[in-house]
Short mmCIF file of C-alpha atoms in Angstrom, two decimals:
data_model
loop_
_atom_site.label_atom_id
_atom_site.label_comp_id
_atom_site.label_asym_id
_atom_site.label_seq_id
_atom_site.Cartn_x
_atom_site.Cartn_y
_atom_site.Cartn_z
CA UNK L 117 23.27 -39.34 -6.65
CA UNK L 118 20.48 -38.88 -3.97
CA UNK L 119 19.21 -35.35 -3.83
CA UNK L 120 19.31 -34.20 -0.42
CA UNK L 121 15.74 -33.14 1.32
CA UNK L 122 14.88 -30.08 2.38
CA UNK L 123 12.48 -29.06 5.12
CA UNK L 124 10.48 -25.86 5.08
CA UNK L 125 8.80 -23.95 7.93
CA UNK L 126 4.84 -23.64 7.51
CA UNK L 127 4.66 -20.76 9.37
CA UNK L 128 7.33 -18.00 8.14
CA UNK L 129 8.31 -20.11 4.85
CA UNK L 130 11.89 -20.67 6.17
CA UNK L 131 14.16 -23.44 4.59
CA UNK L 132 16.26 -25.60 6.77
CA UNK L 133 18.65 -28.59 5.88
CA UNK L 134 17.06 -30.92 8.66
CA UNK L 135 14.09 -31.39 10.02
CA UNK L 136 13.84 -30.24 13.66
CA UNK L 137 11.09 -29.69 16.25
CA UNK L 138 11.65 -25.81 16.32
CA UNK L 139 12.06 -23.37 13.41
CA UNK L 140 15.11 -21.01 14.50
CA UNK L 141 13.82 -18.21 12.23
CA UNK L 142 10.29 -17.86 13.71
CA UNK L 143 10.77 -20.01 16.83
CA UNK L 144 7.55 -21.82 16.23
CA UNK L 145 7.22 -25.61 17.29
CA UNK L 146 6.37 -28.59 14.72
CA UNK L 147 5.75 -26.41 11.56
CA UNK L 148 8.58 -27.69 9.94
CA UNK L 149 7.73 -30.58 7.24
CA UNK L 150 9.70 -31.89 4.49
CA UNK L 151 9.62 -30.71 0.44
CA UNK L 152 8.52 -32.96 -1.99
CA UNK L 153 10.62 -32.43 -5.24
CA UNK L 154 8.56 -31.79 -8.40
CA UNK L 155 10.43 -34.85 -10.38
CA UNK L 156 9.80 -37.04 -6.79
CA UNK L 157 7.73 -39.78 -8.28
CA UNK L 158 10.53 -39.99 -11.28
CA UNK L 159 14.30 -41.64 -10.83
CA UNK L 160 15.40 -39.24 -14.07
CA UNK L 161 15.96 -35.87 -14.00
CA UNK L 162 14.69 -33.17 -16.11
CA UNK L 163 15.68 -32.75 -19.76
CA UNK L 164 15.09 -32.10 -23.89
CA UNK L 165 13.62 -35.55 -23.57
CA UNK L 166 10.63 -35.29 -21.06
CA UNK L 167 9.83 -31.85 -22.68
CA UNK L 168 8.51 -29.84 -25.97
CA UNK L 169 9.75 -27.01 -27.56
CA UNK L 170 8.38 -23.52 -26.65
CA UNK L 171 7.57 -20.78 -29.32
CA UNK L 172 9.95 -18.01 -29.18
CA UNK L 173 9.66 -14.25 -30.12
CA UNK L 174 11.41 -11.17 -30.52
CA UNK L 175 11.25 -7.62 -29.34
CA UNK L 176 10.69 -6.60 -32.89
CA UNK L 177 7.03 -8.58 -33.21
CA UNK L 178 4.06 -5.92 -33.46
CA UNK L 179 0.88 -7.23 -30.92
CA UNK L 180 -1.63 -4.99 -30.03
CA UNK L 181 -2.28 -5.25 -26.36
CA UNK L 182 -5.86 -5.55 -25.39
CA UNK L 183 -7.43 -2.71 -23.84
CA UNK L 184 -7.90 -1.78 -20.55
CA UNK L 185 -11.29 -2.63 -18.84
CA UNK L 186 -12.30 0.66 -16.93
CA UNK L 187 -14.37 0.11 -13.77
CA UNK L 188 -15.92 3.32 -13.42
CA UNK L 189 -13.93 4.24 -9.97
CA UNK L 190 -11.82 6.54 -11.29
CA UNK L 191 -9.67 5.91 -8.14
CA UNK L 192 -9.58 2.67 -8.48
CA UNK L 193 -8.72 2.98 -12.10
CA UNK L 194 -5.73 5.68 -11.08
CA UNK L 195 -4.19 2.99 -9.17
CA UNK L 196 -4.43 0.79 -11.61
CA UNK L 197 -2.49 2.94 -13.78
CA UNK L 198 -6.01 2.95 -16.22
CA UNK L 199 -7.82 0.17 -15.72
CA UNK L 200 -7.94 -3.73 -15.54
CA UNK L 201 -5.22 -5.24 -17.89
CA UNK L 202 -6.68 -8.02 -19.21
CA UNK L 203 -4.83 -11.40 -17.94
CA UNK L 204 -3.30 -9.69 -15.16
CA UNK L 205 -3.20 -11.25 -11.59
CA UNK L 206 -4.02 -8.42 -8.69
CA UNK L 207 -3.10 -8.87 -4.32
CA UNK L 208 -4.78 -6.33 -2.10
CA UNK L 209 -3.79 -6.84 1.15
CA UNK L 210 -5.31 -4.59 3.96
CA UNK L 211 -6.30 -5.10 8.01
CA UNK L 212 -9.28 -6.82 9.04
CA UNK L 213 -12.56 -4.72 8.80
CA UNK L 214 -10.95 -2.04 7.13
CA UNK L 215 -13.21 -2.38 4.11
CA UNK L 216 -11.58 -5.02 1.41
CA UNK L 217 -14.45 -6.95 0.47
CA UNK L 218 -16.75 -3.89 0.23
CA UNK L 219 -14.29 -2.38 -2.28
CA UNK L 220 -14.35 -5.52 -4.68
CA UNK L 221 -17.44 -5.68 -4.47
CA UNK L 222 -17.97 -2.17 -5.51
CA UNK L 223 -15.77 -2.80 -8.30
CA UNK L 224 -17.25 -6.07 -8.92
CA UNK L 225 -21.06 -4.76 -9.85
CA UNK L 226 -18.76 -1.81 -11.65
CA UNK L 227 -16.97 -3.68 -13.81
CA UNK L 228 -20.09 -6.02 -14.35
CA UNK L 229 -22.23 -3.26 -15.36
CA UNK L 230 -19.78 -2.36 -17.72
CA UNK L 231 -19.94 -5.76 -19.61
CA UNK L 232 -17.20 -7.58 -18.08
CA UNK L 233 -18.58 -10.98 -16.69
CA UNK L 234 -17.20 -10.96 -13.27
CA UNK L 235 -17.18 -14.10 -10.90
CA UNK L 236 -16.66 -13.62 -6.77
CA UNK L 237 -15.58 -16.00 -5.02
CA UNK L 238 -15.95 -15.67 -1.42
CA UNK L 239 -13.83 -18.39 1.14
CA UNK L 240 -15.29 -16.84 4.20
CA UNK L 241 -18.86 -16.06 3.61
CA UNK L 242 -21.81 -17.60 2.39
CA UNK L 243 -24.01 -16.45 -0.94
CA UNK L 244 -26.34 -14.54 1.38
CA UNK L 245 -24.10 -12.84 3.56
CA UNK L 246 -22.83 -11.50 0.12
CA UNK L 247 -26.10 -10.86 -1.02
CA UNK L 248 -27.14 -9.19 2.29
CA UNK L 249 -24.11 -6.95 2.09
CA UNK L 250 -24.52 -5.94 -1.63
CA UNK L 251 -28.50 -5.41 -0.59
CA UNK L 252 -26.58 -2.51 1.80
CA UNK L 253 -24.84 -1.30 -0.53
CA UNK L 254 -27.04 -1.12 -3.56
CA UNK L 255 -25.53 -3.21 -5.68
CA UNK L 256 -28.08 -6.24 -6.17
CA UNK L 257 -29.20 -5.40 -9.60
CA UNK L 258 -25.64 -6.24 -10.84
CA UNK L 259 -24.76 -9.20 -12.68
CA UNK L 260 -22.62 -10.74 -10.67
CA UNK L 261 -22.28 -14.16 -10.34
CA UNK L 262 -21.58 -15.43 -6.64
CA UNK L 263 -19.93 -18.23 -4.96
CA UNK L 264 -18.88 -19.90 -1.65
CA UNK L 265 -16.09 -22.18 -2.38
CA UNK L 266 -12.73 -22.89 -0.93
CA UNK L 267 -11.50 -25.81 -2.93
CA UNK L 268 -8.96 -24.64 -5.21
CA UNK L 269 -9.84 -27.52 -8.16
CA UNK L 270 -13.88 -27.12 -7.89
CA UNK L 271 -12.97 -23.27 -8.53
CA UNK L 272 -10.62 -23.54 -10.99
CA UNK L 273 -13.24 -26.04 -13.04
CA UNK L 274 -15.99 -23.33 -12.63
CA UNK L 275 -13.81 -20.61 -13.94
CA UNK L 276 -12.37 -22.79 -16.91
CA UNK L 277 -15.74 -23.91 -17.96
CA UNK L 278 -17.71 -19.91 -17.01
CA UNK L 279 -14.39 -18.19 -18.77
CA UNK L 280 -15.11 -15.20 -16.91
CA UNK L 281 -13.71 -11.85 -17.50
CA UNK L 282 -12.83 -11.43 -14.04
CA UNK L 283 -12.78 -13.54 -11.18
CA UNK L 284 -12.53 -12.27 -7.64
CA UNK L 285 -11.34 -14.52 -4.77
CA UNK L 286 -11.89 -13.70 -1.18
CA UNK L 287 -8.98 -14.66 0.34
CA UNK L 288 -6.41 -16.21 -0.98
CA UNK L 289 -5.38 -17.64 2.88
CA UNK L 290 -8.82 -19.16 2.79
CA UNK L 291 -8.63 -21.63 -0.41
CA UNK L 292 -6.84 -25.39 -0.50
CA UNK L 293 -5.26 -27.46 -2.73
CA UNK L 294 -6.08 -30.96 -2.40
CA UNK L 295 -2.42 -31.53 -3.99
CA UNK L 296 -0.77 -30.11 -0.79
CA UNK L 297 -0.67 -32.11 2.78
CA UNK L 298 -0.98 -28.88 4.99
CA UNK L 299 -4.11 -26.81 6.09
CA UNK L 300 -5.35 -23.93 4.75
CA UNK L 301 -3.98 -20.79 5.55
CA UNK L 302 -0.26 -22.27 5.58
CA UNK L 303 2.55 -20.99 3.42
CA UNK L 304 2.62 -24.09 1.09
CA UNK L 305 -1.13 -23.91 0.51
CA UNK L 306 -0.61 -20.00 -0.17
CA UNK L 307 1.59 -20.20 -2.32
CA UNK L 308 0.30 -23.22 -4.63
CA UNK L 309 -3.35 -21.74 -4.51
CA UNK L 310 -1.50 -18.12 -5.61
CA UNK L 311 0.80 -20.35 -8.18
CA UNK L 312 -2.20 -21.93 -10.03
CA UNK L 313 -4.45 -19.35 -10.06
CA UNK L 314 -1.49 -16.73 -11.47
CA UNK L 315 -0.83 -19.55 -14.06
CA UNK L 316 -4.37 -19.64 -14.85
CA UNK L 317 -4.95 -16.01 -15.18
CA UNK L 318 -2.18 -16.17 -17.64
CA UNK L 319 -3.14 -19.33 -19.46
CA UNK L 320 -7.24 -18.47 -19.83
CA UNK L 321 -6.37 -14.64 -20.36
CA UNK L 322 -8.98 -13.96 -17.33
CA UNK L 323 -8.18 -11.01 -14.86
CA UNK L 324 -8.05 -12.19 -10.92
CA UNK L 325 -7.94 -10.44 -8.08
CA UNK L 326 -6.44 -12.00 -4.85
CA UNK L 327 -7.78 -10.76 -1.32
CA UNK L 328 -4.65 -10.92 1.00
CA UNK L 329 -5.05 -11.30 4.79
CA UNK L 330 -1.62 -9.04 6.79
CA UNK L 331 0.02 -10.13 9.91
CA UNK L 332 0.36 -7.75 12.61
CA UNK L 333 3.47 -5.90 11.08
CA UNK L 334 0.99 -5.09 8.24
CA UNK L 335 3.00 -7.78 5.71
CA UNK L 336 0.48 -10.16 3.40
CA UNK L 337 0.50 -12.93 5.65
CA UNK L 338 2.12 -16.38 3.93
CA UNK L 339 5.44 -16.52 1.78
CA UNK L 340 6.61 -13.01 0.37
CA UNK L 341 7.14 -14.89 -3.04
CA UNK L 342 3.39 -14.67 -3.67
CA UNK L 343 3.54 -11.10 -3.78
CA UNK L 344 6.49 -11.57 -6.88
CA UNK L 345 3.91 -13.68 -8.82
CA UNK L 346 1.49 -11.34 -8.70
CA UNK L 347 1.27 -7.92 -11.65
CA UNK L 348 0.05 -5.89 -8.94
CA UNK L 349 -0.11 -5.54 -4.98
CA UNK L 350 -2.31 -2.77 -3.27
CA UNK L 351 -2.57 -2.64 -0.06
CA UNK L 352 -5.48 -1.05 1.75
CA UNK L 353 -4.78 1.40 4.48
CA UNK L 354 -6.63 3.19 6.71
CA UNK L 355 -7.35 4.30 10.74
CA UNK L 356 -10.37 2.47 12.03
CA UNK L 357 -11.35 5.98 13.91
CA UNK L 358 -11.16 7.96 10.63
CA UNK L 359 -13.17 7.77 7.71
CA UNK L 360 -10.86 7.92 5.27
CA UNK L 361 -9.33 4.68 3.30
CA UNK L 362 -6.46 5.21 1.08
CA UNK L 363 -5.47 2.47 -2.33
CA UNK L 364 -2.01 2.10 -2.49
CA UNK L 365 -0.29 0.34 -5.21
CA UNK L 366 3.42 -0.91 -3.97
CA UNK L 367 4.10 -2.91 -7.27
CA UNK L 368 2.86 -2.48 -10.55
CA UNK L 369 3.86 -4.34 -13.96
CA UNK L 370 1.03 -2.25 -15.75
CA UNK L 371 1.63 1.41 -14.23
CA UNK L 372 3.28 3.72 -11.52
CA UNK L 373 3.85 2.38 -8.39
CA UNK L 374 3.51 4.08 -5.20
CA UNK L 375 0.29 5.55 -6.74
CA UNK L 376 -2.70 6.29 -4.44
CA UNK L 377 -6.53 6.36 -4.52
CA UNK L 378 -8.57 8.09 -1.98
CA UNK L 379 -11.93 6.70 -0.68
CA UNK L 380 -14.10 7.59 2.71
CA UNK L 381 -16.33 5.09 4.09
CA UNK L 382 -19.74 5.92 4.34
CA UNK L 383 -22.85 3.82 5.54
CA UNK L 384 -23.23 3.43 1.47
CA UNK L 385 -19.94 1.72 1.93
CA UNK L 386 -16.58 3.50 0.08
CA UNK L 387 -17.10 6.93 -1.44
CA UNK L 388 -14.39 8.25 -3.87
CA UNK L 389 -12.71 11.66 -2.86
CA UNK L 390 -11.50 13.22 -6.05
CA UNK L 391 -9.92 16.39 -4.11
CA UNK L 392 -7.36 14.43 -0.97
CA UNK L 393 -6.26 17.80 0.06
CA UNK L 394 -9.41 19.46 1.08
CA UNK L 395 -10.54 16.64 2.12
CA UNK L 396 -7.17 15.97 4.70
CA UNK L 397 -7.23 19.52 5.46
CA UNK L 398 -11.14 20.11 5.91
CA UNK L 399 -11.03 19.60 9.84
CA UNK L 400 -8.11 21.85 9.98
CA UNK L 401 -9.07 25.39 11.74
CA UNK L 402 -6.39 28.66 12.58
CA UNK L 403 -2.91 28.14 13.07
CA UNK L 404 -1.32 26.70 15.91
CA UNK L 405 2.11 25.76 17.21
CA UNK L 406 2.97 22.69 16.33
CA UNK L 407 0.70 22.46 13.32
CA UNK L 408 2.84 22.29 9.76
CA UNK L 409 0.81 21.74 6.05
CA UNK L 410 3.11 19.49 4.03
CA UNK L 411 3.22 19.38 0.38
CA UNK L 412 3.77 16.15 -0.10
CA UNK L 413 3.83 14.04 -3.38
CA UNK L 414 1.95 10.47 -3.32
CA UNK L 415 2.65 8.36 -6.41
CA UNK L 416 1.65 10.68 -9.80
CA UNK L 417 -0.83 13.21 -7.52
CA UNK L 418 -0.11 16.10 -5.36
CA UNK L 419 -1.46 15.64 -1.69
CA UNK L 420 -1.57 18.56 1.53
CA UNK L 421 -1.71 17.00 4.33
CA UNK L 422 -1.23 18.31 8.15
CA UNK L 423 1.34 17.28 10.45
CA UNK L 424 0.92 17.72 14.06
CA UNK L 425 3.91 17.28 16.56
CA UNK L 426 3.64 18.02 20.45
CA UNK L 427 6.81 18.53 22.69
CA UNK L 428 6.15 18.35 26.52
CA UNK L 429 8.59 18.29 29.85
CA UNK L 430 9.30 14.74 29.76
CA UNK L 431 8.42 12.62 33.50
CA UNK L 432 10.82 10.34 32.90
CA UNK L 433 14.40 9.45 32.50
CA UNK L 434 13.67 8.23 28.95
CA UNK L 435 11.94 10.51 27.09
CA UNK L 436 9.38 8.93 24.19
CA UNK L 437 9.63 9.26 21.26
CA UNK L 438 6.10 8.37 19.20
CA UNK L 439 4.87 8.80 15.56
CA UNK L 440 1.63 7.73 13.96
CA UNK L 441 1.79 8.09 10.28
CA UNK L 442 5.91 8.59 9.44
CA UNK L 443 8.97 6.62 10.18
CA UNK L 444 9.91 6.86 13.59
CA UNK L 445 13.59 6.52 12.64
CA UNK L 446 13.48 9.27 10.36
CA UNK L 447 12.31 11.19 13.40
CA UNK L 448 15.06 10.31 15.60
CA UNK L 449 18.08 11.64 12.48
CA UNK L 450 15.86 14.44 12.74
CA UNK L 451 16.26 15.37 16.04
CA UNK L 452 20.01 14.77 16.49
CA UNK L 453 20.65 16.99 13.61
CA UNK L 454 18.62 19.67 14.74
CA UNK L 455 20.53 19.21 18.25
CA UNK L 456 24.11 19.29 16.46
CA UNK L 457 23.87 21.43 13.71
CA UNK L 458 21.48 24.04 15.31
CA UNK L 459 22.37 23.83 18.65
CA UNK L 460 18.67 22.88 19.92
CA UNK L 461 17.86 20.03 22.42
CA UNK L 462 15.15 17.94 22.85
CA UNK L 463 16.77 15.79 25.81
CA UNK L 464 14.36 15.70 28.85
CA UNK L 465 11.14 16.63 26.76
CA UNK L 466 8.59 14.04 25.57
CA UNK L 467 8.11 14.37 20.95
CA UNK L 468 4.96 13.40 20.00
CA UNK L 469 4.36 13.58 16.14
CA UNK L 470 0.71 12.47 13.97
CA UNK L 471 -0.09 12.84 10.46
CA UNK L 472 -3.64 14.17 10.31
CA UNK L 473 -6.41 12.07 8.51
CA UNK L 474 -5.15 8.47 8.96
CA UNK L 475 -2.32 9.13 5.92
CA UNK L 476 0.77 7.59 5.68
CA UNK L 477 4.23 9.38 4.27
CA UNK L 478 7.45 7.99 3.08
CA UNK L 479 8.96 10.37 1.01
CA UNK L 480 12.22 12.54 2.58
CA UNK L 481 10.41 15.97 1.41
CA UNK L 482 8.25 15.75 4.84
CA UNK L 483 11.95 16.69 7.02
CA UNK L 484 11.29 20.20 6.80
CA UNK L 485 7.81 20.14 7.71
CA UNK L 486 8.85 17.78 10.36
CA UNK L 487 11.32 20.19 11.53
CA UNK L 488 9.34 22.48 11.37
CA UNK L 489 6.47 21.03 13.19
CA UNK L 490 9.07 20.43 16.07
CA UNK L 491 10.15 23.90 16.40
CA UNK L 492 7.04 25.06 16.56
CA UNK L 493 5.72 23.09 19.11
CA UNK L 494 8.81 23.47 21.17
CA UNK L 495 8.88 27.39 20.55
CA UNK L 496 5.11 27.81 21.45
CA UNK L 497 4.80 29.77 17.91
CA UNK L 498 2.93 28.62 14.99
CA UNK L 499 3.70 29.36 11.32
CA UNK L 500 2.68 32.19 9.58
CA UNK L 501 -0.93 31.40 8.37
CA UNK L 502 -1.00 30.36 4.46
CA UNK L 503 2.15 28.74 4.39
CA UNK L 504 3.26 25.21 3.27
CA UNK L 505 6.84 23.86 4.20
CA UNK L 506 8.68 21.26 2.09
CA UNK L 507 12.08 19.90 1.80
CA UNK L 508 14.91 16.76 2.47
CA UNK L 509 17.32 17.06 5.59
CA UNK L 510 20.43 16.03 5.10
CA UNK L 511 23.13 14.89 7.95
CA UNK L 512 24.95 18.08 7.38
CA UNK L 513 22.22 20.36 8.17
CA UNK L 514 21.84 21.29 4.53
CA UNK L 515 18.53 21.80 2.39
CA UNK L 516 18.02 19.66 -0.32
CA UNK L 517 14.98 20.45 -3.17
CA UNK L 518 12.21 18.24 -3.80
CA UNK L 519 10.74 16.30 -6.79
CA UNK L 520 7.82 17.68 -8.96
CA UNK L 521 8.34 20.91 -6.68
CA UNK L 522 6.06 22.73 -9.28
CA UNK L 523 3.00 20.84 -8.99
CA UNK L 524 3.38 20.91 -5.28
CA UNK L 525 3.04 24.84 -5.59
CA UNK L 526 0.51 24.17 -7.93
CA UNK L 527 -2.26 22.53 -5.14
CA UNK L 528 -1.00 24.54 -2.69
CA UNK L 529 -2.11 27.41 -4.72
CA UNK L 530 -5.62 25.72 -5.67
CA UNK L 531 -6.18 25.15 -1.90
CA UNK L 532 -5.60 29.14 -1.07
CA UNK L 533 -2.41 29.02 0.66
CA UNK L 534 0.09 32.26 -0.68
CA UNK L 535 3.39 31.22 0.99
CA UNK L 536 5.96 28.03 0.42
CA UNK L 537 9.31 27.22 2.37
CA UNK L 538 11.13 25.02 0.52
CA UNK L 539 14.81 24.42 -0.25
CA UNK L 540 16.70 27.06 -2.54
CA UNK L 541 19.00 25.13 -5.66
CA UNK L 542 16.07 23.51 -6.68
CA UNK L 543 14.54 24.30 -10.48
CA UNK L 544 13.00 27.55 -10.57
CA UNK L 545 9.84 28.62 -10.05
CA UNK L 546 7.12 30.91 -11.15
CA UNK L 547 3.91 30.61 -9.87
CA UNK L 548 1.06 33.39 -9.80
CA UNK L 549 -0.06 33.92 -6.80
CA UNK L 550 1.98 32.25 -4.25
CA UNK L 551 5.43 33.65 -2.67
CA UNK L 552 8.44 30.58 -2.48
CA UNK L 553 10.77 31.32 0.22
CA UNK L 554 14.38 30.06 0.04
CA UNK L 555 16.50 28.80 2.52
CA UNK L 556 19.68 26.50 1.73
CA UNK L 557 20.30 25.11 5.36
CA UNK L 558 18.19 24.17 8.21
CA UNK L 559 20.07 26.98 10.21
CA UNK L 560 18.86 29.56 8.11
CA UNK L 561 15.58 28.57 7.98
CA UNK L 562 15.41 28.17 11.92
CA UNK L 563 16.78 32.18 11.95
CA UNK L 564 14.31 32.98 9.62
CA UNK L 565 11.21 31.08 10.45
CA UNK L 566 11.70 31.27 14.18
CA UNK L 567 14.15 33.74 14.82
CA UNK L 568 16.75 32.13 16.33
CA UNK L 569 19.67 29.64 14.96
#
């Protein structure tokens, strides 16, 4: 029985029964090309015939894993979850210019001073541009062995014949296979350059790391699957008018995801910043309405950062509604329940809301600082100086307690502040030296906070 064909979409990776001038899930024209089969040059199908045996094991079998290469960034490292596992295949994806390359290559002359025989590949720059750029940086006395390539075999032989200890490739959206009809750059080349050089990481037992261009949703441009081949995707983020650059690991095989490393770009290229908080907080001066320190929790490590929120008679019939640095949807559940459970509008006024320093946030414990960050803009009153404000919303108005509540206290406390709001249910606390204030609704803490419910 013929197989049927099936078509993919170059562009977004979309599969489609026929082939057709216009792909319906991207709406992009002629990037739609037909799938060649992997048993297409065979008339039988797979089976035990056309194959050999595999070696099979059991949980039960004792292997020491090798150990982890350290590179000497001890951020780095942290989001690595302790190092470089040996074999493992690495993404980072991150916006152009916002400082990629100059971190592997940091890491690059790091890991080569440490005895690790690194390789890096660059797609889009020559040998001296990378020369020029570690000349800047101050890292030409490092071993590292350089390379301009973007065909996938010619790189492949060099690392099989080198057997490097770790082999950097800058970008992956940059290489081609001469196995696949498309252009560089296009989700079939993607994903077979990603495909052979995970298989090869695995296979050779070298450690590669992936550079990963992002659309403009900030998504790894090409198919999504290459990010499931992968051990590990990091994603470089960062505000091109702040300094600071934060490491963010969103999948890891070999440690804790969501974990975070904290850099600031310097004209010696990326600095570590072993202490986030003072560092977020550093430009912060007396308290002001509208100004809320969150305790916020980023991966394993504790993290203060400042929220900032504005409310202003709104010009027009539609108010706006804008966030930098939070979930804009979040915002808007905020809002209504404040309105319905507290009996507070914001219709007719313009909500402006920023997370200070370029950082990003995710987790539900920022409502009650957002909350509270409203309120205090809209009131015209700021918070009592010292004081940090955590906490979930929930639809119902109620309070619900945070994760790892203690070490939040904890770096609040290192950082000089003497006063926490924070939900009351959660797991008690003692801590020397700084006064946790209770409140089990988001009515209550309006009354008490800002005098009014």
């Amino acid at each position: 029985m013929a197989k049927t064909p099936s078509f993919t979409c170059t562009a977004c990776g979309a599969t489609h029964t026929k082939w057709s001038g216009r792909c319906d899930a991207c709406g992009d024209w002629n990037t739609i090309v037909e799938d060649a089969g992997l048993s297409a040059g065979g008339k039988k199908s797979l089976g035990a015939n056309r194959g050999s045996a595999i070696q099979l094991t059991d949980l039960q079998t004792e292997e020491s894993p090798p150990p982890r290469t350290h590179s000497g960034i001890d951020e780095l490292d942290r989001v690595l979850g302790g190092g470089l596992v040996p074999a493992s295949a690495l993404l980072v994806g991150g916006d152009p210019g916002i400082g990629k390359s100059t971190l592997l290559l940091q890491a690059a002359a790091e890991f080569a001073r440490a005895g690790v025989k690194t390789i890096y590949v660059s797609g889009e720059e020559a040998t001296a541009q990378v020369r020029m750029r570690a000349k800047r940086l101050g890292l030409s006395d490092a071993p590292v062995q350089l390379a301009a390539e973007t065909n996938l075999r010619n790189i492949l032989t060099t690392l099989e014949a080198e057997k490097p200890g770790l082999a950097i490739i800058d970008s992956i959206q940059t290489m081609w296979s001469d196995t696949v009809d498309s252009a560089p750059g296009s989700v079939s080349q993607v994903r077979s350059a990603a495909h052979e050089l995970t298989t090869f990481a695995k296979r050779k037992g070298v450690s590669v790391i992936l550079v990963g261009h992002v659309t403009k949703d900030g998504q790894i441009a090409g198919p999504r699957v290459v990010e499931h081949m992968v051990d590990t995707v990091l994603y470089f983020e960062g505000e091109r008018g702040h300094q600071f650059r934060i490491l963010r690991a969103v999948k890891n095989r070999f440690g804790p995801a969501d974990e975070i490393g904290v850099f600031e770009m310097t004209g010696r290229g990326l600095e570590q910043v072993t202490n986030p908080s003072a560092l977020f907080l550093s430009e912060r001066g007396k308290p002001s309405a509208g100004s809320v320190v969150f305790a916020g929790i980023e991966g394993t490590r504790p993290v203060l950062v400042e929220l900032q929120a504005l409310v202003a008679p709104s010009p027009h019939s539609q108010p706006r509604r804008t966030v930098v640095g939070w979930d804009g949807g979040r915002l808007a559940m905020i809002l209504a329940v404040l309105e319905a459970r507290c009996g507070i509008p914001f219709a007719g006024l313009d909500v402006y809301l920023n997370v200070a320093g370029g950082m990003k946030i995710s987790e539900p414990a920022a409502d009650l600082a957002v909350a509270a960050a409203l309120l205090s803009a809209r009131e015209d009153a700021a918070l009592p100086e010292g004081a940090v404000v955590f906490g979930e919303i929930s639809l119902s108005g109620a309070l619900r307690p945070a994760p790892q509540t203690e070490n939040r206290l904890k770096e609040a406390q290192k950082l000089g502040f003497t006063t926490a709001l924070a939900p009351s249910g959660g797991k008690a606390i003692e801590t020397s030296g700084i006064k946790v204030q209770q409140m089990h609704d988001l009515t209550s803490f309006v009354g008490e906070v800002f005098g009014a419910g």
